[in-house]
PDB file of C-alpha atoms and ligand atoms in Angstrom:
ATOM      1  CA  MET A 557     -61.251 -10.607   9.194  1.00 53.00           C
ATOM      2  CA  LYS A 558     -61.908 -14.135  10.098  1.00 60.00           C
ATOM      3  CA  LEU A 559     -60.538 -15.952  13.056  1.00 67.00           C
ATOM      4  CA  THR A 560     -59.960 -18.855  11.032  1.00 62.00           C
ATOM      5  CA  GLU A 561     -57.809 -16.573   8.606  1.00 61.00           C
ATOM      6  CA  LEU A 562     -55.979 -14.985  11.508  1.00 56.00           C
ATOM      7  CA  LEU A 563     -55.188 -18.519  12.928  1.00 56.00           C
ATOM      8  CA  GLU A 564     -54.729 -20.485   9.584  1.00 46.00           C
ATOM      9  CA  ILE A 565     -57.359 -22.966  10.317  1.00 47.00           C
ATOM     10  CA  GLU A 566     -59.980 -24.475   8.039  1.00 51.00           C
ATOM     11  CA  SER A 567     -63.913 -23.999   8.904  1.00 52.00           C
ATOM     12  CA  GLY A 568     -66.402 -24.950   6.956  1.00 50.00           C
ATOM     13  CA  GLY A 569     -66.372 -26.461   3.467  1.00 56.00           C
ATOM     14  CA  GLU A 570     -66.611 -30.370   3.511  1.00 66.00           C
ATOM     15  CA  MET A 571     -66.285 -30.894   7.398  1.00 80.00           C
ATOM     16  CA  TYR A 572     -65.516 -28.716  10.517  1.00 88.00           C
ATOM     17  CA  SER A 573     -62.604 -30.081  12.499  1.00 88.00           C
ATOM     18  CA  LEU A 574     -61.428 -29.668  15.986  1.00 91.00           C
ATOM     19  CA  PRO A 575     -58.614 -27.165  16.232  1.00 90.00           C
ATOM     20  CA  GLU A 576     -55.497 -28.344  18.095  1.00 91.00           C
ATOM     21  CA  LEU A 577     -54.654 -26.299  21.310  1.00 94.00           C
ATOM     22  CA  PRO A 578     -52.152 -23.862  20.784  1.00 93.00           C
ATOM     23  CA  TYR A 579     -50.098 -25.355  23.912  1.00 96.00           C
ATOM     24  CA  SER A 580     -50.248 -28.533  25.801  1.00 97.00           C
ATOM     25  CA  TYR A 581     -53.388 -29.588  28.054  1.00 97.00           C
ATOM     26  CA  ASP A 582     -50.701 -28.946  31.227  1.00 97.00           C
ATOM     27  CA  ALA A 583     -49.358 -25.830  29.652  1.00 97.00           C
ATOM     28  CA  LEU A 584     -51.927 -23.431  31.726  1.00 97.00           C
ATOM     29  CA  GLU A 585     -51.093 -25.224  35.342  1.00 97.00           C
ATOM     30  CA  PRO A 586     -51.611 -24.180  37.917  1.00 96.00           C
ATOM     31  CA  HIS A 587     -54.277 -21.595  36.584  1.00 96.00           C
ATOM     32  CA  ILE A 588     -56.142 -24.072  34.662  1.00 97.00           C
ATOM     33  CA  ASP A 589     -55.689 -27.907  35.743  1.00 97.00           C
ATOM     34  CA  GLU A 590     -54.732 -30.479  32.795  1.00 97.00           C
ATOM     35  CA  GLU A 591     -57.869 -32.639  33.509  1.00 97.00           C
ATOM     36  CA  THR A 592     -60.019 -29.411  32.975  1.00 97.00           C
ATOM     37  CA  MET A 593     -58.162 -28.893  29.878  1.00 97.00           C
ATOM     38  CA  ILE A 594     -58.611 -32.048  28.542  1.00 97.00           C
ATOM     39  CA  GLU A 595     -62.396 -32.531  28.837  1.00 97.00           C
ATOM     40  CA  HIS A 596     -62.700 -28.775  27.756  1.00 98.00           C
ATOM     41  CA  HIS A 597     -60.867 -29.345  24.556  1.00 97.00           C
ATOM     42  CA  SER A 598     -61.079 -33.114  23.687  1.00 97.00           C
ATOM     43  CA  LYS A 599     -64.774 -33.888  25.105  1.00 97.00           C
ATOM     44  CA  HIS A 600     -66.761 -30.649  25.334  1.00 97.00           C
ATOM     45  CA  GLN A 601     -65.445 -28.777  22.215  1.00 96.00           C
ATOM     46  CA  ALA A 602     -64.793 -31.979  20.044  1.00 96.00           C
ATOM     47  CA  LYS A 603     -68.549 -32.686  20.863  1.00 97.00           C
ATOM     48  CA  TYR A 604     -69.688 -29.235  19.560  1.00 96.00           C
ATOM     49  CA  VAL A 605     -67.675 -30.186  16.315  1.00 94.00           C
ATOM     50  CA  ASP A 606     -69.306 -33.503  16.119  1.00 95.00           C
ATOM     51  CA  ASN A 607     -72.533 -32.066  16.536  1.00 97.00           C
ATOM     52  CA  LEU A 608     -72.221 -29.302  13.999  1.00 95.00           C
ATOM     53  CA  ASN A 609     -71.073 -31.849  11.180  1.00 93.00           C
ATOM     54  CA  LYS A 610     -74.198 -34.286  12.096  1.00 95.00           C
ATOM     55  CA  GLU A 611     -76.546 -31.377  12.021  1.00 95.00           C
ATOM     56  CA  LEU A 612     -75.346 -30.276   8.530  1.00 92.00           C
ATOM     57  CA  ALA A 613     -74.506 -33.409   7.023  1.00 90.00           C
ATOM     58  CA  ASP A 614     -77.392 -33.307   4.594  1.00 89.00           C
ATOM     59  CA  LEU A 615     -77.107 -29.631   4.071  1.00 88.00           C
ATOM     60  CA  PRO A 616     -74.008 -29.006   2.248  1.00 85.00           C
ATOM     61  CA  GLN A 617     -75.162 -25.700   0.848  1.00 85.00           C
ATOM     62  CA  MET A 618     -75.354 -24.522   4.400  1.00 87.00           C
ATOM     63  CA  ARG A 619     -71.927 -25.723   5.594  1.00 87.00           C
ATOM     64  CA  LYS A 620     -70.180 -22.223   5.555  1.00 88.00           C
ATOM     65  CA  PRO A 621     -67.284 -20.640   7.479  1.00 88.00           C
ATOM     66  CA  LEU A 622     -68.486 -20.175  10.906  1.00 91.00           C
ATOM     67  CA  GLU A 623     -68.768 -16.323  10.707  1.00 90.00           C
ATOM     68  CA  GLU A 624     -71.162 -16.339   7.942  1.00 91.00           C
ATOM     69  CA  ILE A 625     -73.296 -18.574   9.910  1.00 93.00           C
ATOM     70  CA  PHE A 626     -73.278 -16.419  12.516  1.00 94.00           C
ATOM     71  CA  LYS A 627     -74.217 -13.414  10.112  1.00 93.00           C
ATOM     72  CA  ASP A 628     -77.311 -15.370   9.172  1.00 95.00           C
ATOM     73  CA  ILE A 629     -77.973 -17.364  12.470  1.00 97.00           C
ATOM     74  CA  GLN A 630     -81.744 -16.786  12.091  1.00 96.00           C
ATOM     75  CA  SER A 631     -81.750 -19.293   9.182  1.00 95.00           C
ATOM     76  CA  TYR A 632     -80.466 -22.227  11.315  1.00 96.00           C
ATOM     77  CA  ASN A 633     -81.857 -24.295  13.740  1.00 97.00           C
ATOM     78  CA  THR A 634     -80.924 -24.241  17.380  1.00 98.00           C
ATOM     79  CA  ALA A 635     -78.588 -27.172  17.416  1.00 98.00           C
ATOM     80  CA  VAL A 636     -76.616 -25.369  14.704  1.00 97.00           C
ATOM     81  CA  ARG A 637     -76.651 -22.121  16.508  1.00 98.00           C
ATOM     82  CA  ASN A 638     -75.502 -23.745  20.090  1.00 98.00           C
ATOM     83  CA  ASN A 639     -73.079 -26.118  18.165  1.00 97.00           C
ATOM     84  CA  ALA A 640     -71.281 -23.553  15.578  1.00 95.00           C
ATOM     85  CA  GLY A 641     -71.305 -20.872  18.678  1.00 97.00           C
ATOM     86  CA  GLY A 642     -69.192 -23.747  20.913  1.00 97.00           C
ATOM     87  CA  VAL A 643     -66.962 -24.270  18.015  1.00 94.00           C
ATOM     88  CA  TRP A 644     -65.790 -20.866  17.308  1.00 94.00           C
ATOM     89  CA  ASN A 645     -66.143 -19.423  20.827  1.00 97.00           C
ATOM     90  CA  HIS A 646     -63.792 -22.078  22.381  1.00 97.00           C
ATOM     91  CA  THR A 647     -61.278 -21.803  19.182  1.00 94.00           C
ATOM     92  CA  PHE A 648     -61.068 -18.002  20.233  1.00 96.00           C
ATOM     93  CA  PHE A 649     -60.743 -18.514  23.941  1.00 97.00           C
ATOM     94  CA  TRP A 650     -57.762 -21.003  23.562  1.00 97.00           C
ATOM     95  CA  ASN A 651     -56.113 -18.506  21.800  1.00 95.00           C
ATOM     96  CA  LEU A 652     -56.789 -15.626  24.344  1.00 96.00           C
ATOM     97  CA  LEU A 653     -54.971 -18.048  26.996  1.00 97.00           C
ATOM     98  CA  SER A 654     -51.322 -18.301  27.207  1.00 97.00           C
ATOM     99  CA  PRO A 655     -48.710 -20.071  29.386  1.00 97.00           C
ATOM    100  CA  ASN A 656     -46.610 -16.824  29.059  1.00 95.00           C
ATOM    101  CA  PRO A 657     -49.391 -13.897  29.508  1.00 87.00           C
ATOM    102  CA  THR A 658     -48.675 -10.855  28.105  1.00 89.00           C
ATOM    103  CA  ALA A 659     -49.398  -7.454  29.520  1.00 91.00           C
ATOM    104  CA  PRO A 660     -52.055  -5.091  27.984  1.00 92.00           C
ATOM    105  CA  THR A 661     -50.528  -2.694  25.578  1.00 84.00           C
ATOM    106  CA  SER A 662     -50.881  -0.374  22.659  1.00 88.00           C
ATOM    107  CA  GLU A 663     -54.269   0.215  21.086  1.00 93.00           C
ATOM    108  CA  LEU A 664     -56.497  -1.920  22.849  1.00 96.00           C
ATOM    109  CA  LYS A 665     -55.151  -0.849  26.308  1.00 96.00           C
ATOM    110  CA  MET A 666     -55.723   2.776  24.874  1.00 96.00           C
ATOM    111  CA  ASP A 667     -59.157   2.257  23.871  1.00 96.00           C
ATOM    112  CA  ILE A 668     -60.048   0.597  27.026  1.00 97.00           C
ATOM    113  CA  LEU A 669     -58.650   3.394  29.346  1.00 97.00           C
ATOM    114  CA  ARG A 670     -60.614   5.777  27.065  1.00 96.00           C
ATOM    115  CA  LYS A 671     -63.756   3.908  28.289  1.00 96.00           C
ATOM    116  CA  TRP A 672     -63.121   2.684  31.629  1.00 97.00           C
ATOM    117  CA  ASP A 673     -60.588   4.846  33.965  1.00 93.00           C
ATOM    118  CA  THR A 674     -58.372   1.994  34.841  1.00 97.00           C
ATOM    119  CA  MET A 675     -57.389  -1.359  33.779  1.00 97.00           C
ATOM    120  CA  GLU A 676     -59.004  -2.302  37.304  1.00 97.00           C
ATOM    121  CA  ASP A 677     -62.351  -0.620  36.692  1.00 98.00           C
ATOM    122  CA  PHE A 678     -62.461  -2.389  33.381  1.00 98.00           C
ATOM    123  CA  GLN A 679     -61.777  -5.895  35.293  1.00 98.00           C
ATOM    124  CA  SER A 680     -64.150  -5.022  37.634  1.00 98.00           C
ATOM    125  CA  GLU A 681     -66.904  -4.578  35.143  1.00 98.00           C
ATOM    126  CA  PHE A 682     -66.110  -7.258  33.116  1.00 98.00           C
ATOM    127  CA  LYS A 683     -66.210  -9.718  36.390  1.00 98.00           C
ATOM    128  CA  ASP A 684     -69.540  -8.264  37.418  1.00 98.00           C
ATOM    129  CA  ALA A 685     -71.130  -8.835  34.417  1.00 98.00           C
ATOM    130  CA  GLY A 686     -69.788 -12.402  34.405  1.00 98.00           C
ATOM    131  CA  LEU A 687     -71.197 -13.190  37.785  1.00 98.00           C
ATOM    132  CA  LYS A 688     -74.309 -11.479  36.400  1.00 98.00           C
ATOM    133  CA  ARG A 689     -74.954 -14.095  33.716  1.00 97.00           C
ATOM    134  CA  PHE A 690     -77.772 -16.796  35.162  1.00 97.00           C
ATOM    135  CA  GLY A 691     -76.712 -20.188  34.022  1.00 96.00           C
ATOM    136  CA  SER A 692     -73.979 -20.904  31.257  1.00 97.00           C
ATOM    137  CA  GLY A 693     -72.857 -18.641  28.884  1.00 98.00           C
ATOM    138  CA  TRP A 694     -69.973 -16.113  27.914  1.00 98.00           C
ATOM    139  CA  VAL A 695     -68.884 -12.702  29.099  1.00 98.00           C
ATOM    140  CA  TRP A 696     -67.308 -10.494  26.416  1.00 98.00           C
ATOM    141  CA  LEU A 697     -65.322  -7.138  25.622  1.00 98.00           C
ATOM    142  CA  VAL A 698     -67.031  -6.165  22.316  1.00 98.00           C
ATOM    143  CA  TYR A 699     -66.469  -3.441  20.018  1.00 97.00           C
ATOM    144  CA  ASN A 700     -70.038  -1.873  19.017  1.00 97.00           C
ATOM    145  CA  GLU A 701     -69.689  -0.669  15.335  1.00 95.00           C
ATOM    146  CA  LYS A 702     -73.122   1.198  15.600  1.00 96.00           C
ATOM    147  CA  VAL A 703     -71.700   3.526  18.477  1.00 95.00           C
ATOM    148  CA  GLY A 704     -67.896   3.155  17.996  1.00 95.00           C
ATOM    149  CA  GLY A 705     -66.956   2.048  21.103  1.00 96.00           C
ATOM    150  CA  LEU A 706     -65.794  -0.753  23.484  1.00 98.00           C
ATOM    151  CA  GLU A 707     -68.567  -2.475  25.778  1.00 98.00           C
ATOM    152  CA  ILE A 708     -68.778  -5.338  28.017  1.00 98.00           C
ATOM    153  CA  ILE A 709     -72.032  -7.913  27.399  1.00 98.00           C
ATOM    154  CA  SER A 710     -72.830 -11.509  28.240  1.00 98.00           C
ATOM    155  CA  THR A 711     -74.336 -14.141  26.020  1.00 98.00           C
ATOM    156  CA  PRO A 712     -76.291 -17.094  27.281  1.00 98.00           C
ATOM    157  CA  ASN A 713     -75.652 -20.828  26.251  1.00 98.00           C
ATOM    158  CA  GLN A 714     -72.985 -20.545  23.364  1.00 98.00           C
ATOM    159  CA  ASP A 715     -73.950 -17.455  21.752  1.00 98.00           C
ATOM    160  CA  ASN A 716     -71.546 -14.957  20.992  1.00 97.00           C
ATOM    161  CA  PRO A 717     -71.317 -11.432  19.476  1.00 97.00           C
ATOM    162  CA  LEU A 718     -71.028 -12.337  16.084  1.00 96.00           C
ATOM    163  CA  MET A 719     -74.632 -13.362  16.225  1.00 97.00           C
ATOM    164  CA  MET A 720     -75.740  -9.722  17.054  1.00 97.00           C
ATOM    165  CA  ASP A 721     -75.651  -6.939  14.254  1.00 95.00           C
ATOM    166  CA  GLY A 722     -72.732  -4.649  14.793  1.00 95.00           C
ATOM    167  CA  MET A 723     -70.721  -6.509  17.336  1.00 96.00           C
ATOM    168  CA  LEU A 724     -67.391  -7.855  17.335  1.00 95.00           C
ATOM    169  CA  PRO A 725     -65.951  -9.901  20.167  1.00 97.00           C
ATOM    170  CA  ILE A 726     -62.370  -8.718  21.507  1.00 97.00           C
ATOM    171  CA  ILE A 727     -62.246 -10.801  24.479  1.00 98.00           C
ATOM    172  CA  GLY A 728     -64.332 -13.482  25.769  1.00 98.00           C
ATOM    173  CA  CYS A 729     -64.498 -15.725  29.027  1.00 98.00           C
ATOM    174  CA  ASP A 730     -66.314 -19.044  29.197  1.00 98.00           C
ATOM    175  CA  LEU A 731     -68.605 -19.215  32.186  1.00 98.00           C
ATOM    176  CA  TRP A 732     -69.651 -22.669  31.604  1.00 97.00           C
ATOM    177  CA  GLU A 733     -68.995 -24.637  34.956  1.00 95.00           C
ATOM    178  CA  HIS A 734     -67.054 -27.020  32.686  1.00 96.00           C
ATOM    179  CA  ALA A 735     -64.499 -24.339  32.349  1.00 96.00           C
ATOM    180  CA  TYR A 736     -63.815 -23.913  36.229  1.00 95.00           C
ATOM    181  CA  TYR A 737     -65.596 -26.204  38.218  1.00 95.00           C
ATOM    182  CA  LEU A 738     -62.857 -29.012  39.084  1.00 94.00           C
ATOM    183  CA  LYS A 739     -60.588 -26.541  40.317  1.00 93.00           C
ATOM    184  CA  HIS A 740     -62.638 -23.529  41.302  1.00 93.00           C
ATOM    185  CA  LYS A 741     -66.105 -25.191  42.335  1.00 94.00           C
ATOM    186  CA  SER A 742     -68.875 -22.797  41.950  1.00 94.00           C
ATOM    187  CA  ASN A 743     -66.754 -19.762  42.370  1.00 96.00           C
ATOM    188  CA  ARG A 744     -67.065 -17.982  39.403  1.00 97.00           C
ATOM    189  CA  GLY A 745     -65.472 -14.804  40.682  1.00 97.00           C
ATOM    190  CA  ASN A 746     -62.351 -16.722  41.224  1.00 97.00           C
ATOM    191  CA  TRP A 747     -62.339 -18.004  37.729  1.00 98.00           C
ATOM    192  CA  ILE A 748     -62.635 -14.713  35.940  1.00 98.00           C
ATOM    193  CA  ASP A 749     -60.010 -13.619  38.347  1.00 98.00           C
ATOM    194  CA  THR A 750     -57.539 -16.606  37.096  1.00 98.00           C
ATOM    195  CA  PHE A 751     -58.628 -15.672  33.581  1.00 98.00           C
ATOM    196  CA  PHE A 752     -57.150 -12.299  33.632  1.00 97.00           C
ATOM    197  CA  GLU A 753     -54.135 -14.025  35.083  1.00 97.00           C
ATOM    198  CA  ILE A 754     -53.509 -15.919  31.854  1.00 97.00           C
ATOM    199  CA  LEU A 755     -54.952 -13.537  29.278  1.00 97.00           C
ATOM    200  CA  ASN A 756     -52.862 -13.343  26.069  1.00 96.00           C
ATOM    201  CA  TRP A 757     -53.209  -9.648  25.553  1.00 96.00           C
ATOM    202  CA  ASP A 758     -50.892  -9.629  22.590  1.00 95.00           C
ATOM    203  CA  PHE A 759     -53.244 -11.944  20.637  1.00 94.00           C
ATOM    204  CA  ALA A 760     -56.133  -9.848  21.848  1.00 95.00           C
ATOM    205  CA  ASN A 761     -54.552  -6.458  20.722  1.00 94.00           C
ATOM    206  CA  LYS A 762     -53.520  -8.157  17.371  1.00 93.00           C
ATOM    207  CA  TRP A 763     -57.175  -9.597  16.908  1.00 93.00           C
ATOM    208  CA  TYR A 764     -58.413  -5.896  17.597  1.00 95.00           C
ATOM    209  CA  ASN A 765     -56.340  -4.426  15.194  1.00 92.00           C
ATOM    210  CA  LYS A 766     -57.506  -6.864  12.470  1.00 90.00           C
ATOM    211  CA  VAL A 767     -61.364  -6.674  13.150  1.00 89.00           C
ATOM    212  CA  VAL A 768     -61.854  -2.858  14.121  1.00 89.00           C
ATOM    213  CA  LYS A 769     -58.678  -0.714  13.395  1.00 75.00           C
TER     214      LYS A 769
HETATM  215 FE1  FE2 B1341     -66.435 -24.397  27.528  1.00 51.87          FE
END
């Protein structure tokens, strides 16, 4: 199952395009301020889209759905890696947030509790992994197909678990300062706590069922 299919957006083919946000720029206030959302979506993610199109402008045979690029990421240069990751990661991230956050439920919650004793323990390990990521990157809850279970990992830059063999992203939090600096300054811990306050668990569970179950 591809994210593009779940979200019914186009990816690859002629040109990549900037997906619309699933809510307005001010919808996540006061958790994420409108100015941060405008910069993050219409400047940062838009730049990743533009750069990816430029990189592959003369390589139509290399313009594929993003998930296919990630599976074959070693065949692409660093600019494609960074910008394709930037496009996919942010599209995933916007859908993981909601102005009407939902509580953890169903299969994903059960499987998290199978691995961690409590949701608090899970969130604590997730936050710790995010704090330990040096510089910019992402922290993820992933499903490791090789061992058949959930894990927490972090990746540098715009890398994501789809670039790794057997890893499926389930939840991801953007650790770049552009995601939180205006409101949280350098306090990444506050930002990760805020992320959980507006996490759309319904989407995460739906995605989990699509890609893992
Ligand atoms: Fe970002």
